[in-house]
Amino acid sequence: MKHASPLQTEIPFEALDPERIRMESARKQALDQGRTRLLVTGVMFALAFVVLGGRLVDLTRHGKDGAPTWQAMTTKKAESPVVVRGDVRDRQGHILATSLPTQSLYVDSREALEGGDAEEAADKLLSVLPDLNRDQVLDKIKGGGRFEWLARNLTPDQVWAVNRLGVPGFGFRREERRVYPYGPSFAHVIGYTDVDGRGISGVERTFETRLGTQGETIDLSIDMRVQAILHEELVKAQKRFSALGAAGVVMDVNTGEIIAMVSLPDFDPNKPESSLGESGFNRATKGVYEMGSTFKLFTTAMALDTGTVKLTDGYDASEPIHIARFTINDFHAKKRWLSVPEILVYSSNIGTAKMALDVGAKTQKEYLTRFGLLGASDVELPEVGSPLFPARWGEISTMTISYGHGIAVSPLQLAAGVSSLINGGVMMPPTLMKHTDTTVPRGKKVLEAKTSAAMRSLMRLVVRDGTGKNADVQGYLVGGKTGTAEKQVAGKYDKKALISSFVGAFPMTNPRYVVLAVVDEPQGIKATYGYATGGWVAAPVVQGVIERMGPLYGMIPDGRGVEAEDAPNHPLHVPVSSGPKRTAMVGGSVRHATY
């Protein structure tokens, strides 16, 4: 069989038709044109989407009126992540301190000088930021540096206004501004940060690493509701009695948690400059004061706990005590023999001093140390004062310290010490941190349970029948002790410069909270018959706090009435002494005991 070579292959005749060739060429050209048009159309659509996308981004960043949005001004660059400072919250989770994103203005001096006139740039900037100092701004623009701060923590409107100036060399950096929603109410507890976001005082400083470096959220023991109540009551007292200042503490006696703590005058942490002077001083923890007759609680407790006295014992308080060049008198003198409960109820300096001598200086110091009164508090604040007491603790010091003179402690120390007297005799370290069921410390045993029970009864008597009547709240079985001490001015005690205080607790059948109020240099008024003592000035503050706090915490008032407390089976019943029957010499003082 013969095979044809490729050159000999026959070509169909119709393939060589000129008309067919022309039509194929036209079809091919049309297809090419269609592809080109589709490509152009696709590109145009793509460009349109790019333009629309860009516009959306622009609207997101600047809004309809051209002003930059907060999101645009605060978006962090991926290449420079920052740790957001942690929040500070109260025990209910309410935010007490938080950080908001903001922008700060700087100048690149070289760029600014290359781009225009320094004087003109300064004038333009001051036209939108008039609070700036022109000379300082001009110096920074002319300084030649690549980075100088001009203004910190600007608002979105301010950032937009600066951007619209179009001045070369001006730029922004994302920062955070610390914000305190409740202003002065928590000033001395929380403290504040500097312009760079570093803690300067309060828990902001104590927990700088946790808040600033690690970005943790801190939950405090403070209850903002009780804090507001205490703050209002103290402000009211300060104004009413024209006092220099005031301080207050509310503490959980069983956990040591500080539920509220206030110092007046205070300041607005949103405006750190307002903390200068007295306003920045924390009277509740940093200030130490002679707390007067509130110390009689500690003297009575140690005397009962050591067996030095029983509730049915007493002392002769008919005459003042003369020792060296000093004379010890009673403000509410009864000029007779007083039982131990009467010494506390009538706040007898004479009876308390004799009781302290029987206890002895060594034992007195031991117990005051147990109660946390001879060392600085470990509370989580940098502003903590150290107590003041005599280096030489002799007989005179033993007597005067027994009723709160010659020793100075902080209000917080007093509140914590009193808590240990009534919670069963356990010293719980005061704390600003919220406890859980698993974080409450065991505390340290400082008194026998029976002594603590006796102190609860005695403190109730002071409010029911003694100098603390103005602190009583019906149904809440309030107990406490008044305190009034003269301040030392130029090395001498000034009878017109008083520290008036009242420390209370409730309910005394099963105490839950201690409430302390201290008022610095109150002035007597007509309604108090000119008196400015603790019973007239500070006791009503404690009454106001308990009156509002009890219902808030769902505490049901005891409706049995005062008469029920006199029943022998009532937990607050105090045995009545029948009077002195024998005189005994103990520790150099005269003690009358009933057997």
Coordinates of C-alpha atoms in Angstrom, one line a residue:
M1 CA 0.0 0.0 0.0
K2 CA 1.3 3.4 -0.9
H3 CA 1.2 6.2 1.8
A4 CA 1.0 9.9 0.9
S5 CA 3.7 12.2 2.3
P6 CA 2.7 15.2 4.4
L7 CA 3.4 17.4 1.4
Q8 CA 1.0 15.4 -0.7
T9 CA -1.9 15.6 1.9
E10 CA -4.9 17.0 0.2
I11 CA -6.4 20.3 1.6
P12 CA -10.2 20.6 1.5
F13 CA -11.3 23.0 -1.2
E14 CA -13.7 24.9 1.2
A15 CA -10.8 25.8 3.5
L16 CA -9.2 27.8 0.7
D17 CA -12.4 29.8 0.2
P18 CA -11.5 33.6 0.5
E19 CA -14.9 34.5 2.0
R20 CA -14.5 31.8 4.7
I21 CA -11.0 33.2 5.5
R22 CA -12.4 36.7 5.8
M23 CA -15.2 35.7 8.2
E24 CA -12.8 33.7 10.5
S25 CA -10.5 36.8 10.7
A26 CA -13.4 39.1 11.6
R27 CA -14.7 36.7 14.3
K28 CA -11.2 36.4 15.9
Q29 CA -10.9 40.2 15.9
A30 CA -14.3 40.6 17.6
L31 CA -13.3 38.1 20.3
D32 CA -10.0 40.0 21.0
Q33 CA -11.9 43.3 21.3
G34 CA -14.4 41.7 23.7
R35 CA -11.7 40.4 25.9
T36 CA -10.0 43.8 26.0
R37 CA -13.2 45.6 26.9
L38 CA -14.0 43.1 29.7
L39 CA -10.5 43.6 31.1
V40 CA -10.9 47.4 31.0
T41 CA -14.3 47.2 32.6
G42 CA -13.0 44.9 35.3
V43 CA -10.1 47.3 36.1
M44 CA -12.6 50.2 36.3
F45 CA -14.8 48.3 38.7
A46 CA -11.8 47.4 40.8
L47 CA -10.7 51.0 40.9
A48 CA -14.2 52.0 41.9
F49 CA -14.2 49.5 44.8
V50 CA -10.8 50.8 45.9
V51 CA -12.1 54.4 45.9
L52 CA -15.3 53.4 47.8
G53 CA -13.2 51.4 50.3
G54 CA -10.9 54.3 50.8
R55 CA -13.8 56.6 51.4
L56 CA -15.3 54.1 54.0
V57 CA -12.0 54.1 55.8
D58 CA -11.8 57.8 55.7
L59 CA -15.3 58.1 57.1
T60 CA -14.4 55.6 59.8
R61 CA -11.3 57.7 60.7
H62 CA -12.7 61.2 60.3
G63 CA -16.5 61.1 60.3
K64 CA -18.8 63.0 58.0
D65 CA -17.6 66.4 59.0
G66 CA -13.9 65.6 58.5
A67 CA -13.1 65.4 62.2
P68 CA -11.1 62.3 63.2
T69 CA -13.0 59.7 65.2
W70 CA -11.9 58.4 68.6
Q71 CA -11.2 55.0 67.0
A72 CA -8.9 56.5 64.4
M73 CA -6.9 58.4 67.0
T74 CA -6.5 55.6 69.4
T75 CA -5.8 52.6 67.2
K76 CA -2.5 51.0 68.3
K77 CA 0.1 50.1 65.8
A78 CA 0.7 46.4 65.6
E79 CA 4.4 46.9 65.8
S80 CA 4.3 48.7 69.1
P81 CA 1.8 46.9 71.5
V82 CA 1.3 48.5 74.9
V83 CA 0.0 47.0 78.2
V84 CA -3.3 48.8 79.3
R85 CA -3.1 49.7 83.0
G86 CA -5.5 47.5 84.9
D87 CA -8.7 48.7 86.5
V88 CA -9.3 49.2 90.2
R89 CA -12.7 47.9 91.3
D90 CA -14.7 47.9 94.6
R91 CA -15.9 44.7 96.2
Q92 CA -19.0 44.7 94.1
G93 CA -17.1 45.1 90.8
H94 CA -17.7 48.8 90.3
I95 CA -14.9 50.5 88.5
L96 CA -13.1 53.1 90.7
A97 CA -10.1 53.7 88.4
T98 CA -9.7 52.9 84.7
S99 CA -7.6 54.0 81.7
L100 CA -9.0 55.6 78.5
P101 CA -7.1 55.9 75.2
T102 CA -6.0 59.3 74.4
Q103 CA -3.5 61.2 72.1
S104 CA -0.6 63.4 73.1
L105 CA 1.1 66.0 70.8
Y106 CA 4.8 66.2 70.2
V107 CA 7.0 68.2 67.9
D108 CA 9.9 67.1 65.6
S109 CA 11.9 70.4 65.8
R110 CA 14.0 69.7 62.7
E111 CA 11.0 68.9 60.5
A112 CA 9.1 71.9 61.9
L113 CA 12.0 74.3 61.1
E114 CA 12.4 72.9 57.7
G115 CA 8.7 73.3 56.9
G116 CA 8.1 76.8 58.0
D117 CA 8.5 79.7 60.5
A118 CA 8.7 78.7 64.2
E119 CA 6.9 81.8 65.4
E120 CA 4.0 81.2 63.0
A121 CA 3.8 77.6 64.0
A122 CA 3.6 78.5 67.7
D123 CA 0.9 81.1 67.1
K124 CA -1.2 78.6 65.1
L125 CA -0.9 76.0 67.8
L126 CA -1.9 78.4 70.6
S127 CA -4.9 79.4 68.5
V128 CA -6.4 75.9 69.1
L129 CA -4.6 75.1 72.4
P130 CA -4.7 78.5 74.2
D131 CA -3.6 77.1 77.6
L132 CA -0.1 76.3 76.4
N133 CA 2.8 78.6 77.3
R134 CA 4.0 80.4 74.1
D135 CA 7.6 80.7 75.2
Q136 CA 7.9 77.1 76.1
V137 CA 6.3 76.0 72.9
L138 CA 8.6 78.2 70.9
D139 CA 11.7 76.9 72.7
K140 CA 10.7 73.3 71.9
I141 CA 10.0 74.1 68.2
K142 CA 13.4 75.8 67.9
G143 CA 15.2 73.3 70.1
G144 CA 16.5 71.1 67.3
G145 CA 15.4 67.8 68.9
R146 CA 13.5 65.1 67.1
F147 CA 10.9 64.6 69.9
E148 CA 9.5 67.1 72.5
W149 CA 6.1 66.8 74.2
L150 CA 3.9 69.8 73.6
A151 CA 0.6 68.7 75.2
R152 CA -0.6 65.5 76.8
N153 CA -3.9 63.7 76.9
L154 CA -5.8 65.8 74.3
T155 CA -9.5 65.4 73.5
P156 CA -10.6 64.2 70.0
D157 CA -11.7 67.7 69.1
Q158 CA -8.3 69.1 70.1
V159 CA -6.5 66.5 68.0
W160 CA -8.7 67.4 65.0
A161 CA -8.1 71.1 65.5
V162 CA -4.3 70.6 65.5
N163 CA -4.4 68.4 62.5
R164 CA -6.4 71.0 60.5
L165 CA -3.6 73.5 61.1
G166 CA -1.3 71.5 58.7
V167 CA 1.8 72.6 60.6
P168 CA 4.9 70.5 59.7
G169 CA 6.6 68.7 62.5
F170 CA 3.6 68.2 64.7
G171 CA 2.7 64.6 65.5
F172 CA 0.7 62.4 67.9
R173 CA 1.3 59.4 70.0
R174 CA -1.2 57.1 71.5
E175 CA -1.3 57.2 75.4
E176 CA -3.7 56.4 78.2
R177 CA -5.4 58.7 80.6
R178 CA -6.2 57.5 84.1
V179 CA -9.8 58.3 85.0
Y180 CA -11.4 58.2 88.4
P181 CA -15.2 58.2 88.0
Y182 CA -16.1 59.0 91.6
G183 CA -13.6 61.9 92.0
P184 CA -12.6 62.8 95.6
S185 CA -14.7 60.0 97.3
F186 CA -11.9 57.4 97.1
A187 CA -8.9 59.8 96.7
H188 CA -6.8 58.6 99.6
V189 CA -7.5 55.0 99.0
I190 CA -6.9 54.8 95.3
G191 CA -4.4 57.6 95.0
Y192 CA -3.4 58.7 91.4
T193 CA -0.9 58.4 88.6
D194 CA 1.4 60.9 87.0
V195 CA 1.1 62.0 83.4
D196 CA 3.2 59.0 82.3
G197 CA 0.7 56.6 84.0
R198 CA 2.9 55.6 86.9
G199 CA 1.3 55.3 90.4
I200 CA 2.2 58.2 92.7
S201 CA 0.1 57.4 95.8
G202 CA -2.5 55.1 97.2
V203 CA -3.1 51.6 95.8
E204 CA -2.0 53.0 92.4
R205 CA 1.5 53.1 93.8
T206 CA 1.4 50.0 96.0
F207 CA 0.3 47.8 93.1
E208 CA 2.2 49.6 90.3
T209 CA 3.7 46.3 89.0
R210 CA 0.4 44.5 89.0
L211 CA -1.6 47.4 87.5
G212 CA 1.0 49.0 85.2
T213 CA 3.4 46.3 84.1
Q214 CA 1.1 43.3 84.2
G215 CA -2.2 45.0 83.4
E216 CA -4.1 43.2 86.2
T217 CA -7.4 44.3 87.6
I218 CA -7.4 44.8 91.4
D219 CA -10.5 44.1 93.5
L220 CA -10.6 46.1 96.7
S221 CA -12.4 45.4 99.9
I222 CA -14.0 48.8 99.7
D223 CA -17.8 49.0 99.2
M224 CA -18.5 52.2 97.2
R225 CA -22.0 52.5 98.8
V226 CA -20.6 52.5 102.3
Q227 CA -17.7 54.7 101.2
A228 CA -20.3 57.3 100.0
I229 CA -22.2 57.1 103.3
L230 CA -19.1 57.6 105.4
H231 CA -17.9 60.4 103.2
E232 CA -21.2 62.3 103.4
E233 CA -21.5 61.9 107.2
L234 CA -17.9 63.2 107.7
V235 CA -18.3 66.1 105.4
K236 CA -21.5 67.1 107.2
A237 CA -19.7 67.0 110.6
Q238 CA -16.6 68.9 109.3
K239 CA -18.8 71.7 108.0
R240 CA -21.1 71.7 111.0
F241 CA -18.3 72.1 113.6
S242 CA -15.9 74.1 111.4
A243 CA -13.3 71.5 111.8
L244 CA -9.8 71.4 110.2
G245 CA -10.4 67.9 108.9
A246 CA -11.8 64.5 109.7
A247 CA -11.2 60.8 109.1
G248 CA -13.2 57.6 109.2
V249 CA -12.9 53.9 108.9
V250 CA -15.5 51.0 108.5
M251 CA -14.0 47.6 109.0
D252 CA -15.2 44.0 109.0
V253 CA -14.2 42.7 112.4
N254 CA -14.0 39.1 111.3
T255 CA -11.9 39.5 108.2
G256 CA -10.0 42.7 108.6
E257 CA -11.4 44.0 105.3
I258 CA -11.7 47.8 105.2
I259 CA -15.2 48.5 103.9
A260 CA -14.7 52.3 103.8
M261 CA -12.0 54.7 104.6
V262 CA -12.2 58.5 104.2
S263 CA -9.8 61.4 104.9
L264 CA -10.8 65.1 104.8
P265 CA -9.9 67.4 103.3
D266 CA -9.6 65.3 100.1
F267 CA -8.7 66.0 96.5
D268 CA -9.8 65.1 93.0
P269 CA -7.4 62.4 91.6
N270 CA -8.5 63.5 88.1
K271 CA -6.7 66.7 88.9
P272 CA -3.5 65.6 90.7
E273 CA -2.5 69.2 91.4
S274 CA -5.4 69.4 93.8
S275 CA -3.5 66.9 96.1
L276 CA -1.0 69.5 97.2
G277 CA -0.9 70.5 100.9
E278 CA -3.3 69.2 103.5
S279 CA -5.7 67.7 100.9
G280 CA -3.1 65.1 100.0
F281 CA -2.5 64.0 103.5
N282 CA -4.2 60.7 104.5
R283 CA -5.4 61.3 108.1
A284 CA -6.7 57.8 108.3
T285 CA -3.4 55.9 107.9
K286 CA -0.6 58.5 107.8
G287 CA -1.8 60.8 110.6
V288 CA -1.1 59.7 114.1
Y289 CA -3.1 61.2 117.0
E290 CA -3.6 60.9 120.7
M291 CA -6.9 59.2 120.7
G292 CA -8.0 60.0 124.2
S293 CA -10.5 57.9 126.1
T294 CA -11.0 55.3 123.3
F295 CA -7.8 53.8 124.7
K296 CA -9.7 52.9 127.9
L297 CA -11.1 50.0 126.0
F298 CA -7.7 48.5 125.7
T299 CA -6.8 49.2 129.3
T300 CA -10.0 47.5 130.5
A301 CA -9.5 44.5 128.2
M302 CA -6.0 43.8 129.4
A303 CA -7.0 44.2 133.0
L304 CA -9.8 41.7 132.6
D305 CA -7.8 39.3 130.5
T306 CA -4.9 39.1 133.0
G307 CA -7.3 38.7 135.9
T308 CA -6.1 42.0 137.4
V309 CA -9.8 42.9 137.8
K310 CA -13.2 41.4 137.5
L311 CA -16.4 43.1 136.2
T312 CA -17.6 43.4 139.8
D313 CA -14.3 45.1 141.0
G314 CA -13.8 48.8 141.1
Y315 CA -11.6 51.8 142.2
D316 CA -11.8 54.9 144.3
A317 CA -12.3 57.8 141.9
S318 CA -13.3 60.4 144.5
E319 CA -10.1 62.4 144.4
P320 CA -7.7 63.5 141.6
I321 CA -4.4 61.8 141.3
H322 CA -1.4 64.0 142.0
I323 CA 2.0 62.6 140.7
A324 CA 5.1 64.7 140.2
R325 CA 3.9 68.0 138.6
F326 CA 0.9 66.3 137.0
T327 CA -2.7 66.0 138.2
I328 CA -5.2 63.5 136.7
N329 CA -8.8 64.5 136.8
D330 CA -12.1 63.2 135.6
F331 CA -14.1 65.2 133.0
H332 CA -17.3 63.6 134.1
A333 CA -16.3 63.4 137.8
K334 CA -18.6 61.3 140.0
K335 CA -16.3 61.7 143.0
R336 CA -16.9 58.3 144.4
W337 CA -16.0 54.6 144.2
L338 CA -16.6 53.3 140.6
S339 CA -17.0 49.8 139.4
V340 CA -15.1 48.6 136.4
P341 CA -18.2 49.0 134.1
E342 CA -18.8 52.5 135.6
I343 CA -15.2 53.5 135.0
L344 CA -15.8 52.9 131.3
V345 CA -19.3 54.2 131.1
Y346 CA -18.4 57.4 132.8
S347 CA -15.0 57.5 131.2
S348 CA -13.0 57.9 134.4
N349 CA -9.4 58.8 133.9
I350 CA -8.7 58.3 137.6
G351 CA -10.1 54.8 137.7
T352 CA -8.5 53.8 134.4
A353 CA -5.1 55.1 135.5
K354 CA -5.2 53.1 138.7
M355 CA -6.3 50.0 136.8
A356 CA -3.3 50.5 134.5
L357 CA -0.9 50.7 137.4
D358 CA -2.2 47.4 138.6
V359 CA -1.7 45.9 135.2
G360 CA 1.9 47.2 135.1
A361 CA 3.9 48.9 132.4
K362 CA 5.4 45.7 131.0
T363 CA 2.1 44.0 130.6
Q364 CA 0.6 47.2 129.2
K365 CA 3.2 47.3 126.5
E366 CA 2.8 43.6 125.7
Y367 CA -1.0 44.0 125.2
L368 CA -0.7 47.2 123.2
T369 CA 1.8 45.4 120.9
R370 CA -0.7 42.5 120.5
F371 CA -3.4 45.0 119.5
G372 CA -1.1 46.4 116.8
L373 CA -0.7 49.8 118.4
L374 CA 3.1 50.0 118.8
G375 CA 4.1 49.3 115.2
A376 CA 3.2 50.7 111.8
S377 CA 0.2 49.1 110.1
D378 CA 0.8 46.7 107.2
V379 CA -2.1 48.0 105.2
E380 CA -1.5 48.1 101.4
L381 CA -0.8 51.8 101.2
P382 CA 2.5 53.7 101.0
E383 CA 1.1 56.5 103.3
V384 CA 1.4 54.8 106.7
G385 CA 2.4 56.6 109.9
S386 CA 4.4 55.1 112.7
P387 CA 2.9 55.4 116.3
L388 CA 4.6 57.7 118.8
F389 CA 5.1 56.7 122.4
P390 CA 7.7 57.5 125.1
A391 CA 11.1 55.9 125.0
R392 CA 11.1 55.8 128.8
W393 CA 7.8 54.1 129.8
G394 CA 7.6 54.9 133.5
E395 CA 4.7 55.1 136.0
I396 CA 3.4 58.4 134.6
S397 CA 3.4 57.1 131.0
T398 CA 1.6 54.0 132.1
M399 CA -1.2 56.1 133.6
T400 CA -1.6 58.6 130.9
I401 CA -1.3 56.0 128.1
S402 CA -4.1 54.1 129.8
Y403 CA -6.6 56.9 128.8
G404 CA -5.0 57.7 125.4
H405 CA -2.6 60.5 126.2
G406 CA 1.2 60.3 125.6
I407 CA 0.7 57.8 122.8
A408 CA -0.3 58.6 119.2
V409 CA -1.7 56.1 116.7
S410 CA -3.5 56.2 113.3
P411 CA -7.3 55.9 113.1
L412 CA -6.9 52.7 111.2
Q413 CA -4.7 51.2 113.9
L414 CA -7.4 52.1 116.5
A415 CA -10.2 50.5 114.4
A416 CA -8.2 47.3 113.9
G417 CA -7.3 47.1 117.6
V418 CA -10.9 47.6 118.7
S419 CA -12.0 44.9 116.2
S420 CA -9.8 42.4 118.1
L421 CA -11.5 43.3 121.4
I422 CA -14.9 42.2 120.2
N423 CA -14.5 39.5 117.5
G424 CA -13.6 36.8 120.0
G425 CA -10.1 38.2 120.7
V426 CA -8.4 37.7 117.3
M427 CA -6.2 40.3 115.8
M428 CA -7.0 40.4 112.0
P429 CA -4.6 42.4 109.9
P430 CA -6.4 45.3 108.2
T431 CA -6.5 45.0 104.4
L432 CA -7.8 46.9 101.4
M433 CA -7.9 43.7 99.4
K434 CA -11.1 41.8 98.9
H435 CA -11.1 38.4 100.6
T436 CA -12.7 35.2 99.5
D437 CA -13.7 32.3 101.7
T438 CA -10.2 30.8 101.1
T439 CA -8.1 33.9 101.5
V440 CA -9.2 35.1 105.0
P441 CA -6.2 34.8 107.3
R442 CA -6.5 33.0 110.6
G443 CA -5.4 36.0 112.6
K444 CA -3.6 36.0 115.9
K445 CA -5.2 35.3 119.2
V446 CA -4.8 38.3 121.5
L447 CA -7.6 37.9 124.1
E448 CA -9.6 35.1 125.8
A449 CA -13.1 34.7 124.3
K450 CA -14.7 35.5 127.7
T451 CA -12.8 38.8 127.8
S452 CA -14.0 39.6 124.3
A453 CA -17.6 38.9 125.4
A454 CA -17.2 41.2 128.4
M455 CA -15.9 44.0 126.2
R456 CA -18.9 43.7 124.0
S457 CA -21.2 44.1 127.0
L458 CA -19.2 47.1 128.3
M459 CA -19.1 48.9 125.0
R460 CA -22.9 48.5 124.7
L461 CA -23.3 50.0 128.2
V462 CA -21.3 53.1 127.1
V463 CA -23.7 53.8 124.3
R464 CA -26.8 52.8 126.2
D465 CA -26.1 54.5 129.5
G466 CA -22.9 56.6 129.1
T467 CA -21.1 59.1 127.0
G468 CA -21.9 57.4 123.7
K469 CA -25.7 57.9 123.6
N470 CA -25.6 60.0 120.5
A471 CA -24.3 57.0 118.5
D472 CA -27.2 54.7 119.3
V473 CA -29.4 53.3 116.6
Q474 CA -32.6 51.6 117.7
G475 CA -32.5 47.8 117.1
Y476 CA -28.9 47.6 116.1
L477 CA -27.4 47.3 119.6
V478 CA -24.6 49.7 119.0
G479 CA -21.6 49.7 121.3
G480 CA -18.6 52.0 121.4
K481 CA -16.4 54.5 123.2
T482 CA -16.0 58.2 123.1
G483 CA -12.6 59.9 122.9
T484 CA -11.5 63.5 123.3
A485 CA -7.8 64.6 123.5
E486 CA -6.1 67.9 123.5
K487 CA -3.6 68.5 120.7
Q488 CA -0.1 69.6 121.4
V489 CA 0.7 73.0 120.1
A490 CA 4.2 74.4 120.4
G491 CA 5.0 71.7 122.9
K492 CA 2.0 72.4 125.2
Y493 CA -1.5 70.9 125.3
D494 CA -4.1 73.3 123.9
K495 CA -7.5 72.9 125.5
K496 CA -9.2 74.5 122.5
A497 CA -7.6 72.3 119.9
L498 CA -9.2 68.9 120.3
I499 CA -9.2 65.5 118.5
S500 CA -12.7 64.3 119.0
S501 CA -13.5 60.7 118.2
F502 CA -15.9 57.8 118.6
V503 CA -15.3 54.2 117.8
G504 CA -18.5 52.1 117.5
A505 CA -19.4 48.5 116.5
F506 CA -22.7 46.7 115.7
P507 CA -24.5 44.6 116.5
M508 CA -22.9 43.9 119.9
T509 CA -24.5 40.5 120.3
N510 CA -22.5 39.3 117.2
P511 CA -20.4 42.2 116.0
R512 CA -19.8 42.5 112.2
Y513 CA -18.4 46.0 111.7
V514 CA -16.4 48.6 113.5
V515 CA -17.1 52.2 112.6
L516 CA -14.7 55.0 113.6
A517 CA -15.0 58.7 113.2
V518 CA -12.3 61.3 114.1
V519 CA -12.8 65.0 113.8
D520 CA -9.8 67.4 114.0
E521 CA -10.3 70.6 116.0
P522 CA -14.1 70.9 115.9
Q523 CA -15.6 74.0 117.4
G524 CA -18.5 73.8 119.8
I525 CA -21.9 75.2 118.7
K526 CA -25.1 76.2 120.3
A527 CA -26.8 72.9 119.7
T528 CA -24.0 71.1 121.6
Y529 CA -24.0 73.7 124.4
G530 CA -20.5 74.8 123.3
Y531 CA -19.0 71.3 123.7
A532 CA -16.8 69.8 121.0
T533 CA -16.1 66.4 122.6
G534 CA -16.3 63.0 121.0
G535 CA -19.8 62.3 122.3
W536 CA -21.2 65.5 120.7
V537 CA -19.2 65.6 117.5
A538 CA -18.1 62.1 116.4
A539 CA -20.8 59.9 117.9
P540 CA -23.5 61.3 115.6
V541 CA -21.3 60.5 112.6
V542 CA -21.2 56.8 113.6
Q543 CA -24.9 56.9 114.3
G544 CA -25.5 58.2 110.7
V545 CA -23.3 55.6 109.1
I546 CA -24.9 52.6 111.0
E547 CA -28.4 54.0 110.5
R548 CA -27.9 53.9 106.7
M549 CA -25.5 50.9 106.5
G550 CA -27.6 48.4 108.5
P551 CA -30.6 48.3 106.1
L552 CA -28.3 48.4 103.1
Y553 CA -26.6 45.2 104.3
G554 CA -30.0 43.5 105.1
M555 CA -29.3 43.5 108.9
I556 CA -32.6 43.0 110.7
P557 CA -33.0 45.2 113.8
D558 CA -33.4 43.6 117.2
G559 CA -36.9 44.5 118.4
R560 CA -36.7 43.2 121.9
G561 CA -36.0 46.7 123.4
V562 CA -33.4 47.9 125.9
E563 CA -35.2 46.3 128.9
A564 CA -34.3 42.8 127.5
E565 CA -30.6 43.6 127.8
D566 CA -30.9 43.7 131.6
A567 CA -32.1 40.1 131.8
P568 CA -29.5 37.8 133.3
N569 CA -29.7 35.5 130.3
H570 CA -29.1 38.2 127.7
P571 CA -25.7 38.0 126.0
L572 CA -25.0 41.7 126.8
H573 CA -26.0 41.5 130.5
V574 CA -23.4 43.0 132.9
P575 CA -23.3 41.9 136.5
V576 CA -23.9 44.8 138.9
S577 CA -21.4 45.4 141.7
S578 CA -22.7 45.9 145.2
G579 CA -19.9 48.4 146.1
P580 CA -16.5 48.3 147.8
K581 CA -16.1 45.8 150.6
R582 CA -12.4 45.5 150.9
T583 CA -9.4 47.6 150.0
A584 CA -6.4 45.9 148.5
M585 CA -3.0 47.3 147.7
V586 CA -2.0 46.2 144.2
G587 CA 0.9 47.7 142.3
G588 CA 1.1 50.8 144.5
S589 CA -2.5 51.8 143.8
V590 CA -5.7 51.3 145.8
R591 CA -8.2 48.8 144.4
H592 CA -11.5 48.0 145.9
A593 CA -12.7 44.5 145.3
T594 CA -16.0 42.8 145.9
Y595 CA -15.8 39.2 147.0

